[in-house]
């Protein structure tokens, strides 16, 4: 996967064109016939199929109707959305400070989401972070990206989002690798405070926190952290961009990966024992 946003979007547009061309061919239609049935010039059909021009929602609906493939409309439109905004660049967003680096992690998105499925392999999920832990992590990114130092405002934005934990109608299912418990952001005291916060959150009835122990047999290994918002959206973060996946088939793949990772996690007393063991090491 490329980390160049424009390149990624171009590749995604070309892939969408290939899928539309395959639909046309499977329906036994020539480009000219499809153009006639959808009321457009055949050269535009060629441009769409070759990834030169992006289709509209109506183009996709008309295309699928002509190819007797109406069942593909939802998936193809979701793919089009991914093409239109394949990446949200951190650098562009952060020019006005880290408080603007939200991607899909907006207060509105959080309020609308009923079920959060969260996997993190080397960091405590933002929803569960203490202010001190969040400030230490954000301080690194402010220096790394050379952006304005607005750490206090950025922490305040993240703290405000955490209020969703205490409102009805939301469930949080989190998987955290033991490595994240042992990866420090800030001092030992900061890490200890963060682990204590995790123990507190585990008592909330709408929060499920599973810990995946080190040196354990497992079905799957996650290559990066990811968040699943209901069954609609998956969000991943790289050092330079926030990646949003909305195509239903791909969202389903992440859901399957989440279940595979979940098989190795421990919960309840066993999870608390792991956290307390790391706390004892810190002290």
Coordinates of C-alpha atoms in Angstrom, one line a residue:
X1 CA 0.0 0.0 0.0
X2 CA 1.4 3.4 -1.0
X3 CA 1.4 6.2 1.5
X4 CA 1.1 8.8 -1.3
X5 CA -2.5 10.0 -1.1
X6 CA -2.8 11.1 -4.8
X7 CA -1.2 7.9 -6.0
X8 CA -3.5 5.8 -3.8
X9 CA -6.6 7.6 -5.0
X10 CA -5.5 7.2 -8.6
X11 CA -4.9 3.4 -8.2
X12 CA -8.3 3.1 -6.5
X13 CA -10.0 5.0 -9.3
X14 CA -8.3 2.6 -11.8
X15 CA -9.4 -0.4 -9.8
X16 CA -13.0 0.9 -9.8
X17 CA -12.8 1.3 -13.6
X18 CA -11.7 -2.3 -14.0
X19 CA -14.6 -3.5 -11.9
X20 CA -17.1 -1.5 -14.1
X21 CA -15.5 -2.8 -17.3
X22 CA -15.8 -6.4 -16.0
X23 CA -19.5 -5.8 -15.2
X24 CA -20.0 -4.5 -18.8
X25 CA -18.2 -7.5 -20.3
X26 CA -20.0 -10.0 -18.1
X27 CA -23.3 -8.5 -19.4
X28 CA -22.1 -9.0 -23.0
X29 CA -22.3 -5.3 -23.8
X30 CA -19.9 -3.2 -25.9
X31 CA -18.8 0.2 -24.7
X32 CA -20.9 1.8 -27.4
X33 CA -24.0 -0.2 -26.4
X34 CA -23.5 0.7 -22.7
X35 CA -23.1 4.3 -23.6
X36 CA -26.4 4.3 -25.6
X37 CA -28.3 2.6 -22.7
X38 CA -26.9 5.1 -20.1
X39 CA -27.2 8.2 -22.3
X40 CA -23.6 9.2 -22.5
X41 CA -20.8 9.3 -25.1
X42 CA -18.9 6.1 -25.5
X43 CA -15.6 7.9 -25.0
X44 CA -16.7 8.8 -21.4
X45 CA -17.3 5.1 -20.8
X46 CA -13.8 4.4 -22.0
X47 CA -12.4 7.1 -19.7
X48 CA -14.2 5.7 -16.7
X49 CA -13.1 2.1 -17.4
X50 CA -9.5 3.2 -17.7
X51 CA -9.5 5.3 -14.6
X52 CA -9.0 8.6 -16.4
X53 CA -12.3 10.0 -15.2
X54 CA -14.3 9.2 -12.1
X55 CA -18.0 8.2 -12.4
X56 CA -20.8 9.8 -10.4
X57 CA -23.3 8.0 -8.2
X58 CA -25.8 8.2 -11.0
X59 CA -23.3 6.8 -13.5
X60 CA -22.8 3.8 -11.3
X61 CA -26.6 3.3 -10.8
X62 CA -27.2 3.5 -14.6
X63 CA -24.2 1.3 -15.4
X64 CA -25.4 -1.4 -13.0
X65 CA -29.0 -1.2 -14.3
X66 CA -27.8 -1.6 -17.9
X67 CA -25.7 -4.6 -16.8
X68 CA -28.5 -6.2 -14.7
X69 CA -26.2 -5.9 -11.7
X70 CA -28.3 -3.7 -9.3
X71 CA -27.0 -5.8 -6.4
X72 CA -23.5 -4.2 -7.0
X73 CA -24.7 -0.6 -6.6
X74 CA -24.1 -0.2 -2.9
X75 CA -20.6 -1.7 -2.9
X76 CA -19.5 0.3 -6.0
X77 CA -20.7 3.6 -4.6
X78 CA -18.9 2.8 -1.3
X79 CA -15.8 2.2 -3.4
X80 CA -16.3 5.6 -5.2
X81 CA -16.4 7.3 -1.8
X82 CA -13.1 5.7 -1.0
X83 CA -11.7 7.0 -4.3
X84 CA -12.9 10.5 -3.6
X85 CA -11.2 10.6 -0.2
X86 CA -8.8 7.7 0.0
X87 CA -6.5 9.5 2.5
X88 CA -6.9 12.4 4.9
X89 CA -3.4 13.7 5.2
X90 CA -2.1 14.4 8.7
X91 CA 0.3 17.0 7.5
X92 CA -2.4 19.0 5.7
X93 CA -4.8 18.8 8.7
X94 CA -2.1 19.6 11.3
X95 CA -0.9 22.8 9.8
X96 CA -3.4 24.6 12.2
X97 CA -2.3 22.3 15.1
X98 CA -2.9 18.7 16.3
X99 CA -6.4 19.6 17.5
X100 CA -7.4 19.5 13.8
X101 CA -6.1 16.0 13.2
X102 CA -9.3 14.1 13.6
X103 CA -9.9 12.2 10.5
X104 CA -13.0 10.1 11.2
X105 CA -12.5 10.6 14.9
X106 CA -15.0 13.4 15.2
X107 CA -17.4 14.0 18.0
X108 CA -20.3 13.6 15.6
X109 CA -19.0 10.2 14.4
X110 CA -18.6 9.1 18.0
X111 CA -22.1 10.1 18.9
X112 CA -23.6 8.3 15.9
X113 CA -21.7 5.1 16.4
X114 CA -23.4 2.4 18.4
X115 CA -20.7 -0.3 18.5
X116 CA -16.9 0.5 18.5
X117 CA -14.6 -2.3 17.7
X118 CA -11.0 -1.2 18.4
X119 CA -7.7 -3.1 18.0
X120 CA -4.4 -1.5 19.0
X121 CA -1.0 -3.2 19.0
X122 CA 1.3 -0.6 20.6
X123 CA -0.7 2.2 22.0
X124 CA -3.7 2.5 24.4
X125 CA -6.8 3.5 22.4
X126 CA -7.5 7.3 22.4
X127 CA -10.9 6.8 24.1
X128 CA -9.2 5.3 27.1
X129 CA -6.2 7.6 27.4
X130 CA -5.4 9.8 30.4
X131 CA -4.7 13.4 29.7
X132 CA -1.0 12.9 30.7
X133 CA -0.6 9.9 28.4
X134 CA -2.3 11.7 25.5
X135 CA -0.2 14.8 26.0
X136 CA 3.0 12.8 26.0
X137 CA 2.0 11.0 22.7
X138 CA 0.8 14.2 21.0
X139 CA 4.0 16.0 22.0
X140 CA 6.0 13.5 19.9
X141 CA 3.8 14.0 16.9
X142 CA 3.9 17.8 17.2
X143 CA 7.7 17.6 17.0
X144 CA 7.8 14.9 14.3
X145 CA 5.4 16.7 12.0
X146 CA 6.9 20.2 12.9
X147 CA 3.4 21.7 13.5
X148 CA 2.2 24.4 15.9
X149 CA 2.3 23.3 19.6
X150 CA -1.3 23.2 20.7
X151 CA -1.0 20.1 22.9
X152 CA -3.4 21.5 25.6
X153 CA -6.1 22.2 23.1
X154 CA -5.6 18.8 21.3
X155 CA -5.8 16.9 24.6
X156 CA -9.0 18.9 25.4
X157 CA -10.6 17.8 22.1
X158 CA -9.8 14.1 22.9
X159 CA -11.0 14.4 26.4
X160 CA -14.3 15.8 25.2
X161 CA -14.8 12.8 22.9
X162 CA -14.3 10.4 25.9
X163 CA -17.6 11.6 27.3
X164 CA -19.3 9.2 24.9
X165 CA -18.1 6.4 27.2
X166 CA -20.6 7.5 29.8
X167 CA -23.6 8.1 27.6
X168 CA -26.2 5.4 26.8
X169 CA -26.5 3.6 23.5
X170 CA -22.8 2.9 22.9
X171 CA -20.8 -0.2 23.3
X172 CA -17.0 -0.5 23.2
X173 CA -15.2 -3.7 22.4
X174 CA -11.4 -3.3 22.5
X175 CA -8.5 -5.6 21.9
X176 CA -5.1 -4.4 23.2
X177 CA -1.8 -6.2 22.7
X178 CA 0.2 -6.7 25.9
X179 CA 2.9 -4.8 24.1
X180 CA 0.8 -1.7 24.3
X181 CA 0.8 -2.0 28.1
X182 CA 4.6 -2.0 28.0
X183 CA 5.1 0.8 25.5
X184 CA 5.7 4.1 27.3
X185 CA 4.5 7.5 26.3
X186 CA 6.1 9.8 28.9
X187 CA 7.4 8.7 32.2
X188 CA 6.9 5.6 34.2
X189 CA 4.4 7.5 36.3
X190 CA 2.4 8.5 33.2
X191 CA 2.3 4.8 32.1
X192 CA 1.3 3.7 35.5
X193 CA -1.6 6.2 35.6
X194 CA -2.7 5.0 32.2
X195 CA -2.8 1.4 33.3
X196 CA -4.7 2.4 36.3
X197 CA -7.2 4.1 34.1
X198 CA -7.6 0.9 32.0
X199 CA -8.5 -1.0 35.2
X200 CA -11.1 1.6 36.1
X201 CA -12.7 1.4 32.6
X202 CA -13.0 -2.4 32.7
X203 CA -15.7 -2.0 35.4
X204 CA -18.0 -0.1 33.0
X205 CA -20.9 -2.3 31.8
X206 CA -20.6 -1.1 28.2
X207 CA -16.8 -1.5 27.9
X208 CA -15.2 -4.8 27.0
X209 CA -11.4 -4.8 27.1
X210 CA -9.4 -7.9 26.1
X211 CA -5.7 -8.2 26.4
X212 CA -3.7 -10.3 24.0
X213 CA -0.7 -11.7 25.9
X214 CA 2.8 -11.9 24.6
X215 CA 4.2 -15.3 23.8
X216 CA 0.8 -16.9 23.2
X217 CA -0.6 -19.2 20.5
X218 CA -2.8 -17.2 18.2
X219 CA -4.9 -17.4 15.0
X220 CA -3.9 -14.1 13.6
X221 CA -1.4 -11.2 13.9
X222 CA -2.5 -7.7 13.2
X223 CA -0.2 -5.6 11.1
X224 CA -1.6 -2.3 12.4
X225 CA -4.2 -0.9 14.7
X226 CA -7.7 -0.3 13.3
X227 CA -11.1 1.0 14.5
X228 CA -14.4 -0.4 13.2
X229 CA -17.4 2.0 13.5
X230 CA -20.6 -0.1 13.5
X231 CA -20.4 -2.0 10.2
X232 CA -19.9 1.1 8.1
X233 CA -16.4 2.3 8.4
X234 CA -12.8 1.1 9.3
X235 CA -10.1 3.7 10.1
X236 CA -6.4 3.0 10.2
X237 CA -3.6 5.5 11.0
X238 CA -0.1 5.6 9.5
X239 CA 2.6 8.1 10.4
X240 CA 1.4 10.4 7.7
X241 CA -2.2 9.7 7.0
X242 CA -5.6 8.5 8.3
X243 CA -7.0 5.8 6.0
X244 CA -10.7 5.2 5.7
X245 CA -12.2 2.0 4.4
X246 CA -15.9 2.1 3.6
X247 CA -16.3 -0.7 1.0
X248 CA -18.6 -3.3 2.6
X249 CA -16.5 -6.3 1.5
X250 CA -13.4 -4.7 3.0
X251 CA -15.1 -3.7 6.2
X252 CA -16.3 -7.3 6.5
X253 CA -12.6 -8.5 6.2
X254 CA -11.6 -6.3 9.1
X255 CA -14.5 -7.6 11.1
X256 CA -13.3 -11.1 10.4
X257 CA -9.7 -10.1 11.4
X258 CA -11.0 -8.7 14.6
X259 CA -12.7 -11.9 15.5
X260 CA -9.6 -13.9 14.7
X261 CA -7.5 -11.6 17.0
X262 CA -10.1 -11.8 19.7
X263 CA -9.6 -15.6 20.0
X264 CA -6.2 -15.1 21.7
X265 CA -7.4 -12.4 24.1
X266 CA -8.0 -12.8 27.8
X267 CA -10.7 -10.9 29.8
X268 CA -11.9 -10.2 33.3
X269 CA -9.6 -11.4 36.1
X270 CA -7.0 -12.7 33.6
X271 CA -6.8 -9.4 31.8
X272 CA -6.6 -7.5 35.1
X273 CA -3.8 -9.8 36.3
X274 CA -1.7 -8.9 33.2
X275 CA -2.2 -5.2 33.7
X276 CA -1.4 -5.4 37.4
X277 CA 1.7 -7.4 36.6
X278 CA 3.0 -4.6 34.4
X279 CA 2.1 -2.0 37.0
X280 CA 4.2 -4.0 39.6
X281 CA 7.1 -4.0 37.2
X282 CA 6.8 -0.2 36.8
X283 CA 6.9 0.3 40.6

